[in-house]
PDB file of C-alpha atoms in Angstrom:
ATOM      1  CA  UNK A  20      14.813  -7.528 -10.748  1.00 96.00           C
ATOM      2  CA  UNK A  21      11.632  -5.607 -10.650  1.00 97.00           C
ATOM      3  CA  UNK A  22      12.555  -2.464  -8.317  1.00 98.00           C
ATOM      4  CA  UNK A  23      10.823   1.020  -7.202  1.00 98.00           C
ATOM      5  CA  UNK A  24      13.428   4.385  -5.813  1.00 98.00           C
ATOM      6  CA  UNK A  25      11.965   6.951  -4.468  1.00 98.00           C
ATOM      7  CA  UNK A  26      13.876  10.003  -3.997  1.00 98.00           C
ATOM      8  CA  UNK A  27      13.286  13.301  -3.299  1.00 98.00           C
ATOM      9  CA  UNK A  28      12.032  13.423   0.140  1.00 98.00           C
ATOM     10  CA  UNK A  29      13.590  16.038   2.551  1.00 98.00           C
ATOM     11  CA  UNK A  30      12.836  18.773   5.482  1.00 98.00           C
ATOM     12  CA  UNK A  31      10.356  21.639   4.113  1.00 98.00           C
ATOM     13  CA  UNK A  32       8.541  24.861   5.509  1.00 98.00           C
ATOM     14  CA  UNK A  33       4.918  25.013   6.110  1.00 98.00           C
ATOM     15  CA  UNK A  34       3.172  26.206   2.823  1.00 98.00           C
ATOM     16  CA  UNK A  35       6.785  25.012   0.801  1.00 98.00           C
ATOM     17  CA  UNK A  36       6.686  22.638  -1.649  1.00 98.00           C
ATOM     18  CA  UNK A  37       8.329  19.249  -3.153  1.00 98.00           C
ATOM     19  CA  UNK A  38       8.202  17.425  -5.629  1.00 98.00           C
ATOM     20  CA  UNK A  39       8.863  13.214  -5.065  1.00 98.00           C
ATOM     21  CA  UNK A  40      10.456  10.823  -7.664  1.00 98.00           C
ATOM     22  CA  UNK A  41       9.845   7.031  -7.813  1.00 98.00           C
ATOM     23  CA  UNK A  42      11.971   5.018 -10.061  1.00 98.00           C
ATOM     24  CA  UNK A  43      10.666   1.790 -12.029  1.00 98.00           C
ATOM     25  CA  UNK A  44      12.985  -0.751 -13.331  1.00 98.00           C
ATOM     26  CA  UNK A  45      12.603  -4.613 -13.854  1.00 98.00           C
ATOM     27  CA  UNK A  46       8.859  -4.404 -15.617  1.00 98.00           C
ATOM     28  CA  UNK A  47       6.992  -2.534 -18.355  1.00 97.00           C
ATOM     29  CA  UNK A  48       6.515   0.555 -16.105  1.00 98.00           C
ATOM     30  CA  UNK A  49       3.813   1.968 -18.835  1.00 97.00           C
ATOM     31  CA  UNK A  50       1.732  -0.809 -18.408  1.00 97.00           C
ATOM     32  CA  UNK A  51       0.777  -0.448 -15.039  1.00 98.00           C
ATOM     33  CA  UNK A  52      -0.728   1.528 -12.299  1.00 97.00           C
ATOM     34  CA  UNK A  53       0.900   3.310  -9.869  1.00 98.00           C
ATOM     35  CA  UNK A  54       0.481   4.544  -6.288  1.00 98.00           C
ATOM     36  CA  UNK A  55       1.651   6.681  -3.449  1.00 98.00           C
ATOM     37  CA  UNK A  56       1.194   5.704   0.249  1.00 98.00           C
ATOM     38  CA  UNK A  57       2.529   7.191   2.908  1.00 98.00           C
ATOM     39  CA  UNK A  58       2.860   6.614   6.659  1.00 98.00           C
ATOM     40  CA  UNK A  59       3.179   9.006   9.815  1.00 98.00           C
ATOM     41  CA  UNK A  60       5.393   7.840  12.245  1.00 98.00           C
ATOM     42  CA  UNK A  61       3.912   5.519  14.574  1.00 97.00           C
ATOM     43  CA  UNK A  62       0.968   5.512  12.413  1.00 98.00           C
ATOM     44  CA  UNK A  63      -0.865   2.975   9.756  1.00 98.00           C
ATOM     45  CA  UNK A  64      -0.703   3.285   5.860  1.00 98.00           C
ATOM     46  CA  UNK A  65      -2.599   6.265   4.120  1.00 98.00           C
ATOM     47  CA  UNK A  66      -3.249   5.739   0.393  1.00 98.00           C
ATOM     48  CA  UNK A  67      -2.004   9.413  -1.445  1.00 98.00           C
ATOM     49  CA  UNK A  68      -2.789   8.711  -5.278  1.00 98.00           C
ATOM     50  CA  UNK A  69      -2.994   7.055  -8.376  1.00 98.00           C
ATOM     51  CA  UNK A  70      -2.152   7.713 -11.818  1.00 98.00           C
ATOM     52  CA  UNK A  71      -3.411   5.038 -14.142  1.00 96.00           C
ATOM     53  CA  UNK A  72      -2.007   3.712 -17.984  1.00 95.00           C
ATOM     54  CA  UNK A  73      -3.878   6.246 -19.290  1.00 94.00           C
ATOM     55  CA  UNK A  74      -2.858   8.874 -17.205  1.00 96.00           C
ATOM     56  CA  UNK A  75      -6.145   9.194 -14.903  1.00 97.00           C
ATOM     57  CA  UNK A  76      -5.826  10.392 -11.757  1.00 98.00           C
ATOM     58  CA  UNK A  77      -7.140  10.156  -8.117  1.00 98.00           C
ATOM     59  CA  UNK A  78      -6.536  11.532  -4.685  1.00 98.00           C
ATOM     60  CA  UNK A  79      -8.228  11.400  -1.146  1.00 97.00           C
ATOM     61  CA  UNK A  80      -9.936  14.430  -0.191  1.00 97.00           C
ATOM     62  CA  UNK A  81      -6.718  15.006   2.422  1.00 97.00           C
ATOM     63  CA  UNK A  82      -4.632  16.217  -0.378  1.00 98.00           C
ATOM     64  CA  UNK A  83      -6.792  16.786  -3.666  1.00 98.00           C
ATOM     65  CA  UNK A  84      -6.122  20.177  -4.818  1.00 98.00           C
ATOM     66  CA  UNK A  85      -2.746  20.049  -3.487  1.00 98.00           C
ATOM     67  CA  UNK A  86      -0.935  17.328  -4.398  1.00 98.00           C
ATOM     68  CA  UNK A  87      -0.190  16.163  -7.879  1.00 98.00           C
ATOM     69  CA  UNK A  88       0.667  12.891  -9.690  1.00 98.00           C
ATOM     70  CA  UNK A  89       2.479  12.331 -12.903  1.00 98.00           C
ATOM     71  CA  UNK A  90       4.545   9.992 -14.702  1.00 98.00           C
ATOM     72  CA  UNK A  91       6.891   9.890 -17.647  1.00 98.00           C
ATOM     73  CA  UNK A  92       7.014   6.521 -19.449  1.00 98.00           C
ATOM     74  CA  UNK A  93       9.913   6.757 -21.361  1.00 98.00           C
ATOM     75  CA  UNK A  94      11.780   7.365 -18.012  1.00 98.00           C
ATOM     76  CA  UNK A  95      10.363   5.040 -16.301  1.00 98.00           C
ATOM     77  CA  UNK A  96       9.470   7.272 -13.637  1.00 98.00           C
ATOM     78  CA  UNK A  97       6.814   8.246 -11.577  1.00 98.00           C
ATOM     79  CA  UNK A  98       6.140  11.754  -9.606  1.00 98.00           C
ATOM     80  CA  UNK A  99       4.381  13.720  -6.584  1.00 98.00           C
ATOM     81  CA  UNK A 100       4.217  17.110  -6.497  1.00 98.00           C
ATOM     82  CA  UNK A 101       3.322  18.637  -3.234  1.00 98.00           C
ATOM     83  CA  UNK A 102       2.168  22.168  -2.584  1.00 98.00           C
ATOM     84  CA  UNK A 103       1.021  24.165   0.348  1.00 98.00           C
ATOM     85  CA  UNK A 104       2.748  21.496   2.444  1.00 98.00           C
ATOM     86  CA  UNK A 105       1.154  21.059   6.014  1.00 98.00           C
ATOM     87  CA  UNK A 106       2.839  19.558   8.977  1.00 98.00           C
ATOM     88  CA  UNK A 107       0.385  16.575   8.598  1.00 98.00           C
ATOM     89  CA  UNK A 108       2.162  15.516   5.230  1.00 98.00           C
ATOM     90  CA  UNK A 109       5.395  14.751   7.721  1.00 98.00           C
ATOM     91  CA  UNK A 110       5.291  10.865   6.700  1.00 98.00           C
ATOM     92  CA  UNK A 111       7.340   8.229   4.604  1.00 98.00           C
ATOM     93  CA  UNK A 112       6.155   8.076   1.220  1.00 98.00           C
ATOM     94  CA  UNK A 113       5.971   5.227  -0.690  1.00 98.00           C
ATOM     95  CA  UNK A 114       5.640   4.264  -4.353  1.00 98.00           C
ATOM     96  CA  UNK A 115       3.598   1.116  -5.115  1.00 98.00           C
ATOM     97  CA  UNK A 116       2.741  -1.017  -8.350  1.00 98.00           C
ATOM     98  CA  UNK A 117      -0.557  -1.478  -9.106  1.00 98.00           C
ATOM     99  CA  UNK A 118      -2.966  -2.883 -11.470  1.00 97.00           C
ATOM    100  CA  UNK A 119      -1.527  -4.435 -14.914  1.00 96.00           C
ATOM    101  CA  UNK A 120      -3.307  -3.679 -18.379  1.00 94.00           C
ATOM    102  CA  UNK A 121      -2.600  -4.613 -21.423  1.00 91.00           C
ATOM    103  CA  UNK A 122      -4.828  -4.926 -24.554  1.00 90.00           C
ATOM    104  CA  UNK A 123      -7.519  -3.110 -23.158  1.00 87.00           C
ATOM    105  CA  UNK A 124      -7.499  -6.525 -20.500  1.00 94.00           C
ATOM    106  CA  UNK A 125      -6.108  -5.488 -16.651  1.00 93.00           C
ATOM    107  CA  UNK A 126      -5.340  -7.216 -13.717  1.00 94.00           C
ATOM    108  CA  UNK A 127      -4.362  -6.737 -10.502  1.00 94.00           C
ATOM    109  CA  UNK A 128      -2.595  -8.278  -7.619  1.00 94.00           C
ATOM    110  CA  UNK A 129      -3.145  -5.314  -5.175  1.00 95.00           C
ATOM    111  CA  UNK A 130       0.166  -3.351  -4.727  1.00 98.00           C
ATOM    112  CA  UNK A 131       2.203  -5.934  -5.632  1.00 97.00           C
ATOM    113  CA  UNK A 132       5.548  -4.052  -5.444  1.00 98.00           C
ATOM    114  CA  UNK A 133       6.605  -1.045  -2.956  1.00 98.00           C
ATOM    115  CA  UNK A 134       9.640   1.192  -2.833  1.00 98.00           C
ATOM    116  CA  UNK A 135      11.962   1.662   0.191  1.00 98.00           C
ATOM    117  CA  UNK A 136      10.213   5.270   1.030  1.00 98.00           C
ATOM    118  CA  UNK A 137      11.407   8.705   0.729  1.00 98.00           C
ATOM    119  CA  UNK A 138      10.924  10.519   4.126  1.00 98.00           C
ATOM    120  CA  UNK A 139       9.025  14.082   4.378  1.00 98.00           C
ATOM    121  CA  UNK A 140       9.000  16.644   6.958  1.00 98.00           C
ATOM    122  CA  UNK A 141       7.155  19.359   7.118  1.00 98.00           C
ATOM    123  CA  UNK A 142       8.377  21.795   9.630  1.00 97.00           C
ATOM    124  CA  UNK A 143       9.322  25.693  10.827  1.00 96.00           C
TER     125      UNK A 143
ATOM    126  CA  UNK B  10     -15.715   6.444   1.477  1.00 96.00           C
ATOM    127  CA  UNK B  11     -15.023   2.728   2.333  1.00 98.00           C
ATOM    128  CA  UNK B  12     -14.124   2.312   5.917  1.00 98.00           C
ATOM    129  CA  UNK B  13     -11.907  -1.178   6.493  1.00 98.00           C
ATOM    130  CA  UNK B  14     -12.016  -1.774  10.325  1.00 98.00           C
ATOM    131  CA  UNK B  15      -9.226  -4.254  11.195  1.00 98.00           C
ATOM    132  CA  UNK B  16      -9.676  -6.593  14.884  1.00 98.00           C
ATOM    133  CA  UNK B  17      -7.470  -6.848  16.875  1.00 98.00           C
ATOM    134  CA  UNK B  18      -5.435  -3.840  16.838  1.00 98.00           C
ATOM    135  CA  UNK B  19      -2.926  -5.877  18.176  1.00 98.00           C
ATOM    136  CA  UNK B  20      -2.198  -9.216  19.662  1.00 97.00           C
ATOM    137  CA  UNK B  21       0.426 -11.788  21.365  1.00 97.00           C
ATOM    138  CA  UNK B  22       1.203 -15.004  20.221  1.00 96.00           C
ATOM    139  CA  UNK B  23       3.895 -18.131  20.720  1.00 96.00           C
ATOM    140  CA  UNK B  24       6.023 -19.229  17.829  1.00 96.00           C
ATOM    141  CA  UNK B  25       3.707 -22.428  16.606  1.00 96.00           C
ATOM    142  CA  UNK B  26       0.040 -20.581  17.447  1.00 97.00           C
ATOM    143  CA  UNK B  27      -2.714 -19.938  14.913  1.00 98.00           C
ATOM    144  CA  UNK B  28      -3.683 -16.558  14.246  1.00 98.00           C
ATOM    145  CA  UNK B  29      -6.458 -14.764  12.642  1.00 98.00           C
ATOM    146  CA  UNK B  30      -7.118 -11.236  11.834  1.00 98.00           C
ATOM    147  CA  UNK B  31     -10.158 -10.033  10.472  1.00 98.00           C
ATOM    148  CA  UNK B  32     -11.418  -7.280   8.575  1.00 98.00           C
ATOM    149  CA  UNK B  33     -14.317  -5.779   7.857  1.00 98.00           C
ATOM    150  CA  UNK B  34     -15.740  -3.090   5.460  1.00 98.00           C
ATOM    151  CA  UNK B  35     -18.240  -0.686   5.485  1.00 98.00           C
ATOM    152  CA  UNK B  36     -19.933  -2.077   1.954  1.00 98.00           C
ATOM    153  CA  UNK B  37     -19.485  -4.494  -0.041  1.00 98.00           C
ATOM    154  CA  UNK B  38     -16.307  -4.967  -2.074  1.00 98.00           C
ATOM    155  CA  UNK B  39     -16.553  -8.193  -3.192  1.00 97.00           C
ATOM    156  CA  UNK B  40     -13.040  -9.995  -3.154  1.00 98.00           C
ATOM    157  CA  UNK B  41     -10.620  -6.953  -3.882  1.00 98.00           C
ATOM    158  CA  UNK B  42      -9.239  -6.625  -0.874  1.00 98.00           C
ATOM    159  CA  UNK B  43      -4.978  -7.186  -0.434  1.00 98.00           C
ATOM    160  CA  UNK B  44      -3.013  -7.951   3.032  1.00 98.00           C
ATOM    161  CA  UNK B  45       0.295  -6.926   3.343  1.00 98.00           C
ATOM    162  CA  UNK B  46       2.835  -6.653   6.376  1.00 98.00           C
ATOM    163  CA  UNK B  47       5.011  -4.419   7.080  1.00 98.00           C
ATOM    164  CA  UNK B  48       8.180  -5.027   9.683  1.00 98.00           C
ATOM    165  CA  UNK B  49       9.301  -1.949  11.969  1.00 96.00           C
ATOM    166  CA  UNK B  50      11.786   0.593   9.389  1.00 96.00           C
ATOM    167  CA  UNK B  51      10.658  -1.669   6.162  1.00 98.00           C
ATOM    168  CA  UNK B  52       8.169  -1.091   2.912  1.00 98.00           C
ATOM    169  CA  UNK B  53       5.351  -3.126   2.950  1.00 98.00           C
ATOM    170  CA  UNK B  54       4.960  -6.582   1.359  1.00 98.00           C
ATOM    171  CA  UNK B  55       2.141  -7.754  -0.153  1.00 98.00           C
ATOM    172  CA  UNK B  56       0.956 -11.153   1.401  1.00 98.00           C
ATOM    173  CA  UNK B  57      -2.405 -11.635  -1.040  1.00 98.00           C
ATOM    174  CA  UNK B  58      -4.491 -10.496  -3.455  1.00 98.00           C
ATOM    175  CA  UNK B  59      -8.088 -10.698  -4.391  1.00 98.00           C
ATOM    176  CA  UNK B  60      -8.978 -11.816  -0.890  1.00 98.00           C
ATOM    177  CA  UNK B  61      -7.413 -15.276  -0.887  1.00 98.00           C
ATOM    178  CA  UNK B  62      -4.310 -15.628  -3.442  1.00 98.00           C
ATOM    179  CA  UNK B  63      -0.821 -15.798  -2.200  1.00 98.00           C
ATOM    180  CA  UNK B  64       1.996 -13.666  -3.987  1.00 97.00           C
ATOM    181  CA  UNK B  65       4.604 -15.181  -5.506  1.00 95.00           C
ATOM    182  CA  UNK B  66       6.506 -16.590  -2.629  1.00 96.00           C
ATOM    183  CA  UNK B  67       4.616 -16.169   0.008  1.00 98.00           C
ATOM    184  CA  UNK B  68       4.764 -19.241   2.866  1.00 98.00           C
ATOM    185  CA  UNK B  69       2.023 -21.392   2.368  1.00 98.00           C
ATOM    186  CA  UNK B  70       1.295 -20.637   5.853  1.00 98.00           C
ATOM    187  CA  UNK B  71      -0.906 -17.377   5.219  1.00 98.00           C
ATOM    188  CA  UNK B  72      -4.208 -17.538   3.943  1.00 98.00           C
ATOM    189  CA  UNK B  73      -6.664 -15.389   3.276  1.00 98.00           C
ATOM    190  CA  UNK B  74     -10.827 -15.978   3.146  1.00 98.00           C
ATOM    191  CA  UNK B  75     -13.812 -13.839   3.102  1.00 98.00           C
ATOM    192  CA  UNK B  76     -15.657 -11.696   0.140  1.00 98.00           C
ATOM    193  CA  UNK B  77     -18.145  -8.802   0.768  1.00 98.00           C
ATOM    194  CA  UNK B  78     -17.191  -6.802   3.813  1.00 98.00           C
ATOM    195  CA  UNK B  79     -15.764  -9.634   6.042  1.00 98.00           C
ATOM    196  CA  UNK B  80     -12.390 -10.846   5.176  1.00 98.00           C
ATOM    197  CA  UNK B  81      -9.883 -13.178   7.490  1.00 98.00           C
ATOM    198  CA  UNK B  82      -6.381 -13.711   7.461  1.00 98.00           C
ATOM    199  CA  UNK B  83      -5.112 -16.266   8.827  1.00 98.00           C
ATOM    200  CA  UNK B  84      -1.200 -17.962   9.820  1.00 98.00           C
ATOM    201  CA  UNK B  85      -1.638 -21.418  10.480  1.00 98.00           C
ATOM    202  CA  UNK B  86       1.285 -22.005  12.383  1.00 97.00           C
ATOM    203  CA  UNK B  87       3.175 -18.460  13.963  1.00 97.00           C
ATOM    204  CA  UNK B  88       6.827 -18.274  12.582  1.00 96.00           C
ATOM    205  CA  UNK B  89       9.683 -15.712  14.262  1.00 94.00           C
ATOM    206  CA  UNK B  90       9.707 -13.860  11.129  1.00 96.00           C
ATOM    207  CA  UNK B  91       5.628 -13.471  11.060  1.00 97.00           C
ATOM    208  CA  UNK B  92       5.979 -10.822  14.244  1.00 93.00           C
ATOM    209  CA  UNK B  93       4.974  -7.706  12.545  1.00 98.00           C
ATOM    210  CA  UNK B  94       1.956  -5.265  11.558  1.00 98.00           C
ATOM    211  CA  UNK B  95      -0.823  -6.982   9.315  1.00 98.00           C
ATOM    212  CA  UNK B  96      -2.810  -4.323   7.555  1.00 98.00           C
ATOM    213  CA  UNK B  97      -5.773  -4.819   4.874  1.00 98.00           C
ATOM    214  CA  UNK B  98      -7.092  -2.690   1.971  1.00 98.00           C
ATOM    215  CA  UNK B  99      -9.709  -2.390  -0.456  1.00 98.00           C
ATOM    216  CA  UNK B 100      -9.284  -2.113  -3.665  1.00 97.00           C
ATOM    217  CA  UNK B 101     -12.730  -2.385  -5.039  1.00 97.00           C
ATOM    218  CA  UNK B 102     -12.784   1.961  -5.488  1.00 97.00           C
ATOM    219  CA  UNK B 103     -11.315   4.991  -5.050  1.00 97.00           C
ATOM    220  CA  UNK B 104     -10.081   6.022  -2.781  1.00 98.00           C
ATOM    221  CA  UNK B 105      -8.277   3.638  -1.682  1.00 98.00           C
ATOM    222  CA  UNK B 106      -8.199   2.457   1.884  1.00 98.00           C
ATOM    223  CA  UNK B 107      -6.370   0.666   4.436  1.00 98.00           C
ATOM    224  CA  UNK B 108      -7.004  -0.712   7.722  1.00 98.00           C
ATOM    225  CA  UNK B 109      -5.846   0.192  10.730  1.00 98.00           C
ATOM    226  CA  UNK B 110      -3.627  -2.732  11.614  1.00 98.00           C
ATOM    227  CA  UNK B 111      -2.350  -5.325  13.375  1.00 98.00           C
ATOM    228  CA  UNK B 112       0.283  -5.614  15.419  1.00 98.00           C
ATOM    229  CA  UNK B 113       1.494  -9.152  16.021  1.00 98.00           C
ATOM    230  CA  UNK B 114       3.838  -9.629  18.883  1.00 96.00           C
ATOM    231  CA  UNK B 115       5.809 -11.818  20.892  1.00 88.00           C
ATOM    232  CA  UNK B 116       3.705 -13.489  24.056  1.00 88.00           C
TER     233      UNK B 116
END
């Protein structure tokens, strides 16, 4: 069964920092793209990042400089590291599948596969 | 930035109506653009892909049309289980974006 975990998530200071874990199982994890999205309460979907095969990386201007992504093939996992946390980051993160590439070929089905979400607050 | 503007915000339907959502983007993105929906306390799940192709095991029900900036979903015939948020994104660059979405409720 292909499956995303997040983990991580919890209640932080303003400024604090955490780091996120998704976990991939069911699929060949290093062949594909992955995302973060998260979602304020109440509120619609806000893309956070991508990491791609190669390990490229891209953020919105919201948290570029602040947030990183990584991931770590042979674990199967992907991660999120958050710094200078602001009370805006308070959302559900997500972990998402994204494009498939193999042979120097890709293709994608949008974010075909999410996670269950990992909650973040960011709070005094 | 590409800007995905999603009409209505929400709407109310009977079990058995036709709905249509549309969204629109501020350029062109050809067809990579996804819908998914989303239930109150639950991930999203994607409906389709490049515009008009149904995931794996979605109801033949939803469809999807459009390429440029002016997409349309559409659910032929409203099911109890359809009644949730309906959002779109692009998919054509980064950064990625979403819609606002679509609330689909019970009339």
């Amino acid at each position: 069964e292909v499956q995303l975990v997040e983990s991580g998530g919890g209640l932080v200071q303003p400024g604090g920092s955490l780091r996120l874990s998704c976990a991939a199982s069911g699929f060949t994890f290093s062949s594909y793209d992955m995302h973060w999205v998260r979602q304020a309460t109440g509120k619609g979907l806000e893309w956070v990042s991508a990491i791609g095969t190669a390990g490229d990386t891209y953020y919105p201007g919201s948290v570029k400089g602040r947030f990183t992504i990584s991931r770590e093939n042979a674990k199967n996992s992907l991660y999120l590291q958050m710094n200078s946390l602001r009370a805006g980051d308070t959302a559900v993160y997500y972990c998402a599948r994204g494009r498939y590439c193999t042979n120097g070929v890709c293709y994608t089905r949008g974010m075909d596969v999410w996670g269950q979400g990992t909650t973040v607050t960011v709070s005094s | 930035d590409i800007q995905m503007t999603q009409s209505p915000s929400s709407l109310s339907a009977s079990v058995g109506d036709r709905v249509t959502i549309t969204c629109r983007a501020s350029q062109g993105i050809s067809s990579w653009l996804a819908w998914y929906q989303q239930k109150p306390e639950k991930a999203p799940k994607s409906l389709i892909y490049a515009a008009s192709s149904l995931q794996s095991g979605v109801p033949s029900r939803f469809s999807g049309s459009g390429s440029g900036t002016d997409f349309t979903l559409t659910i032929s015939s409203l099911q109890p289980e359809d009644f949730a948020t309906y959002y779109c994104q692009q998919y054509n660059s980064y950064p990625r974006t979403f819609g606002g979405g679509t609330k689909v409720e019970i009339k």
